[in-house]
Amino acid sequence: MNIDLIFSLMLLVVFSLSILGFYYINRTKRQNQLLLKRNISLLREEKIIAAVEPNRVKKRRKLLRRIKTNNDLNEQQVLSEAQKSKLSAGEILLANRINSFSK
């Protein structure tokens, strides 16, 4: 009799924990889907929220003045400039492209 009571209580606890687990998983999935939909709508409206680091903004502005408008930048020049300014090589190429269009 006592063993049946313990078994039924354990079964009830396992069943309730599984229901709570499923509820929690579905809730987090729903929140992630809503966040994804919100981000997609922001992208469509071109209202992208980006974190701006003041130190990098200064470096990028100086970079625009420092990079010459040379369409034939080789890989070594880009990598050395990226290492000096501690920015990515893509930003160096973007600064070169911006300067070439502005002149």
PDB file of C-alpha atoms in Angstrom:
ATOM      1  CA  MET A   1       0.000   0.000   0.000  1.00  0.00           C
ATOM      2  CA  ASN A   2       2.765   2.407   0.934  1.00  0.00           C
ATOM      3  CA  ILE A   3       4.750   1.544  -2.218  1.00  0.00           C
ATOM      4  CA  ASP A   4       1.720   2.244  -4.413  1.00  0.00           C
ATOM      5  CA  LEU A   5       1.342   5.690  -2.827  1.00  0.00           C
ATOM      6  CA  ILE A   6       5.010   6.537  -3.369  1.00  0.00           C
ATOM      7  CA  PHE A   7       4.871   5.290  -6.962  1.00  0.00           C
ATOM      8  CA  SER A   8       1.771   7.349  -7.746  1.00  0.00           C
ATOM      9  CA  LEU A   9       3.317  10.472  -6.162  1.00  0.00           C
ATOM     10  CA  MET A  10       6.515  10.021  -8.166  1.00  0.00           C
ATOM     11  CA  LEU A  11       4.469   9.520 -11.311  1.00  0.00           C
ATOM     12  CA  LEU A  12       2.525  12.691 -10.556  1.00  0.00           C
ATOM     13  CA  VAL A  13       5.745  14.661  -9.961  1.00  0.00           C
ATOM     14  CA  VAL A  14       7.345  13.406 -13.194  1.00  0.00           C
ATOM     15  CA  PHE A  15       4.187  14.164 -15.167  1.00  0.00           C
ATOM     16  CA  SER A  16       3.902  17.686 -13.740  1.00  0.00           C
ATOM     17  CA  LEU A  17       7.600  18.401 -14.364  1.00  0.00           C
ATOM     18  CA  SER A  18       7.275  17.235 -17.957  1.00  0.00           C
ATOM     19  CA  ILE A  19       4.254  19.507 -18.487  1.00  0.00           C
ATOM     20  CA  LEU A  20       6.145  22.460 -16.975  1.00  0.00           C
ATOM     21  CA  GLY A  21       9.156  21.645 -19.174  1.00  0.00           C
ATOM     22  CA  PHE A  22       7.067  21.603 -22.345  1.00  0.00           C
ATOM     23  CA  TYR A  23       5.413  24.866 -21.329  1.00  0.00           C
ATOM     24  CA  TYR A  24       8.794  26.525 -20.707  1.00  0.00           C
ATOM     25  CA  ILE A  25      10.234  25.281 -24.016  1.00  0.00           C
ATOM     26  CA  ASN A  26       7.210  26.497 -25.988  1.00  0.00           C
ATOM     27  CA  ARG A  27       7.320  29.847 -24.227  1.00  0.00           C
ATOM     28  CA  THR A  28      10.994  30.432 -25.052  1.00  0.00           C
ATOM     29  CA  LYS A  29      10.449  29.344 -28.663  1.00  0.00           C
ATOM     30  CA  ARG A  30       7.560  31.779 -28.972  1.00  0.00           C
ATOM     31  CA  GLN A  31       9.650  34.622 -27.540  1.00  0.00           C
ATOM     32  CA  ASN A  32      12.495  33.837 -29.937  1.00  0.00           C
ATOM     33  CA  GLN A  33      10.105  33.804 -32.882  1.00  0.00           C
ATOM     34  CA  LEU A  34       8.632  37.151 -31.863  1.00  0.00           C
ATOM     35  CA  LEU A  35      12.117  38.638 -31.513  1.00  0.00           C
ATOM     36  CA  LEU A  36      13.085  37.279 -34.922  1.00  0.00           C
ATOM     37  CA  LYS A  37       9.923  38.720 -36.506  1.00  0.00           C
ATOM     38  CA  ARG A  38      10.645  42.090 -34.872  1.00  0.00           C
ATOM     39  CA  ASN A  39      14.208  42.125 -36.177  1.00  0.00           C
ATOM     40  CA  ILE A  40      13.042  41.199 -39.675  1.00  0.00           C
ATOM     41  CA  SER A  41      10.489  44.007 -39.661  1.00  0.00           C
ATOM     42  CA  LEU A  42      13.177  46.454 -38.509  1.00  0.00           C
ATOM     43  CA  LEU A  43      15.398  45.301 -41.365  1.00  0.00           C
ATOM     44  CA  ARG A  44      12.586  45.806 -43.862  1.00  0.00           C
ATOM     45  CA  GLU A  45      11.955  49.305 -42.552  1.00  0.00           C
ATOM     46  CA  GLU A  46      15.713  49.989 -42.524  1.00  0.00           C
ATOM     47  CA  LYS A  47      15.610  50.908 -38.853  1.00  0.00           C
ATOM     48  CA  ILE A  48      18.465  48.716 -37.789  1.00  0.00           C
ATOM     49  CA  ILE A  49      19.612  49.271 -34.239  1.00  0.00           C
ATOM     50  CA  ALA A  50      23.394  49.215 -34.068  1.00  0.00           C
ATOM     51  CA  ALA A  51      25.685  49.761 -31.146  1.00  0.00           C
ATOM     52  CA  VAL A  52      28.110  52.596 -31.826  1.00  0.00           C
ATOM     53  CA  GLU A  53      31.508  52.565 -30.204  1.00  0.00           C
ATOM     54  CA  PRO A  54      32.980  56.088 -29.996  1.00  0.00           C
ATOM     55  CA  ASN A  55      36.584  54.885 -30.298  1.00  0.00           C
ATOM     56  CA  ARG A  56      35.870  53.062 -33.531  1.00  0.00           C
ATOM     57  CA  VAL A  57      33.957  56.027 -34.967  1.00  0.00           C
ATOM     58  CA  LYS A  58      37.044  58.202 -34.532  1.00  0.00           C
ATOM     59  CA  LYS A  59      39.254  55.577 -36.163  1.00  0.00           C
ATOM     60  CA  ARG A  60      36.867  55.195 -39.078  1.00  0.00           C
ATOM     61  CA  ARG A  61      36.728  58.932 -39.732  1.00  0.00           C
ATOM     62  CA  LYS A  62      40.502  59.166 -39.659  1.00  0.00           C
ATOM     63  CA  LEU A  63      40.655  56.160 -41.936  1.00  0.00           C
ATOM     64  CA  LEU A  64      38.563  57.871 -44.590  1.00  0.00           C
ATOM     65  CA  ARG A  65      41.062  60.720 -44.702  1.00  0.00           C
ATOM     66  CA  ARG A  66      44.102  58.451 -44.615  1.00  0.00           C
ATOM     67  CA  ILE A  67      43.162  55.885 -47.258  1.00  0.00           C
ATOM     68  CA  LYS A  68      44.128  56.878 -50.766  1.00  0.00           C
ATOM     69  CA  THR A  69      41.662  56.343 -53.562  1.00  0.00           C
ATOM     70  CA  ASN A  70      43.528  53.486 -55.137  1.00  0.00           C
ATOM     71  CA  ASN A  71      41.388  50.809 -56.685  1.00  0.00           C
ATOM     72  CA  ASP A  72      44.385  48.484 -56.935  1.00  0.00           C
ATOM     73  CA  LEU A  73      44.931  47.885 -53.215  1.00  0.00           C
ATOM     74  CA  ASN A  74      46.687  44.599 -52.848  1.00  0.00           C
ATOM     75  CA  GLU A  75      46.026  42.174 -50.047  1.00  0.00           C
ATOM     76  CA  GLN A  76      49.207  42.963 -48.111  1.00  0.00           C
ATOM     77  CA  GLN A  77      48.464  46.699 -48.019  1.00  0.00           C
ATOM     78  CA  VAL A  78      44.947  46.081 -46.764  1.00  0.00           C
ATOM     79  CA  LEU A  79      46.103  43.647 -44.075  1.00  0.00           C
ATOM     80  CA  SER A  80      48.921  45.896 -42.878  1.00  0.00           C
ATOM     81  CA  GLU A  81      46.588  48.896 -42.689  1.00  0.00           C
ATOM     82  CA  ALA A  82      44.031  46.800 -40.814  1.00  0.00           C
ATOM     83  CA  GLN A  83      46.633  45.711 -38.283  1.00  0.00           C
ATOM     84  CA  LYS A  84      47.852  49.271 -37.759  1.00  0.00           C
ATOM     85  CA  SER A  85      44.406  50.710 -37.184  1.00  0.00           C
ATOM     86  CA  LYS A  86      43.019  47.604 -35.416  1.00  0.00           C
ATOM     87  CA  LEU A  87      40.018  47.446 -37.749  1.00  0.00           C
ATOM     88  CA  SER A  88      38.834  44.719 -40.064  1.00  0.00           C
ATOM     89  CA  ALA A  89      40.072  44.480 -43.624  1.00  0.00           C
ATOM     90  CA  GLY A  90      36.504  44.898 -44.850  1.00  0.00           C
ATOM     91  CA  GLU A  91      36.324  48.339 -43.276  1.00  0.00           C
ATOM     92  CA  ILE A  92      39.530  49.332 -45.054  1.00  0.00           C
ATOM     93  CA  LEU A  93      38.088  48.220 -48.378  1.00  0.00           C
ATOM     94  CA  LEU A  94      34.833  50.030 -47.618  1.00  0.00           C
ATOM     95  CA  ALA A  95      36.710  53.242 -46.820  1.00  0.00           C
ATOM     96  CA  ASN A  96      38.557  52.913 -50.123  1.00  0.00           C
ATOM     97  CA  ARG A  97      35.279  52.393 -51.975  1.00  0.00           C
ATOM     98  CA  ILE A  98      33.657  55.417 -50.273  1.00  0.00           C
ATOM     99  CA  ASN A  99      36.620  57.619 -51.143  1.00  0.00           C
ATOM    100  CA  SER A 100      36.574  56.474 -54.757  1.00  0.00           C
ATOM    101  CA  PHE A 101      32.878  57.374 -55.098  1.00  0.00           C
ATOM    102  CA  SER A 102      33.203  60.703 -53.307  1.00  0.00           C
ATOM    103  CA  LYS A 103      35.830  62.051 -55.718  1.00  0.00           C
TER     104      LYS A 103
END
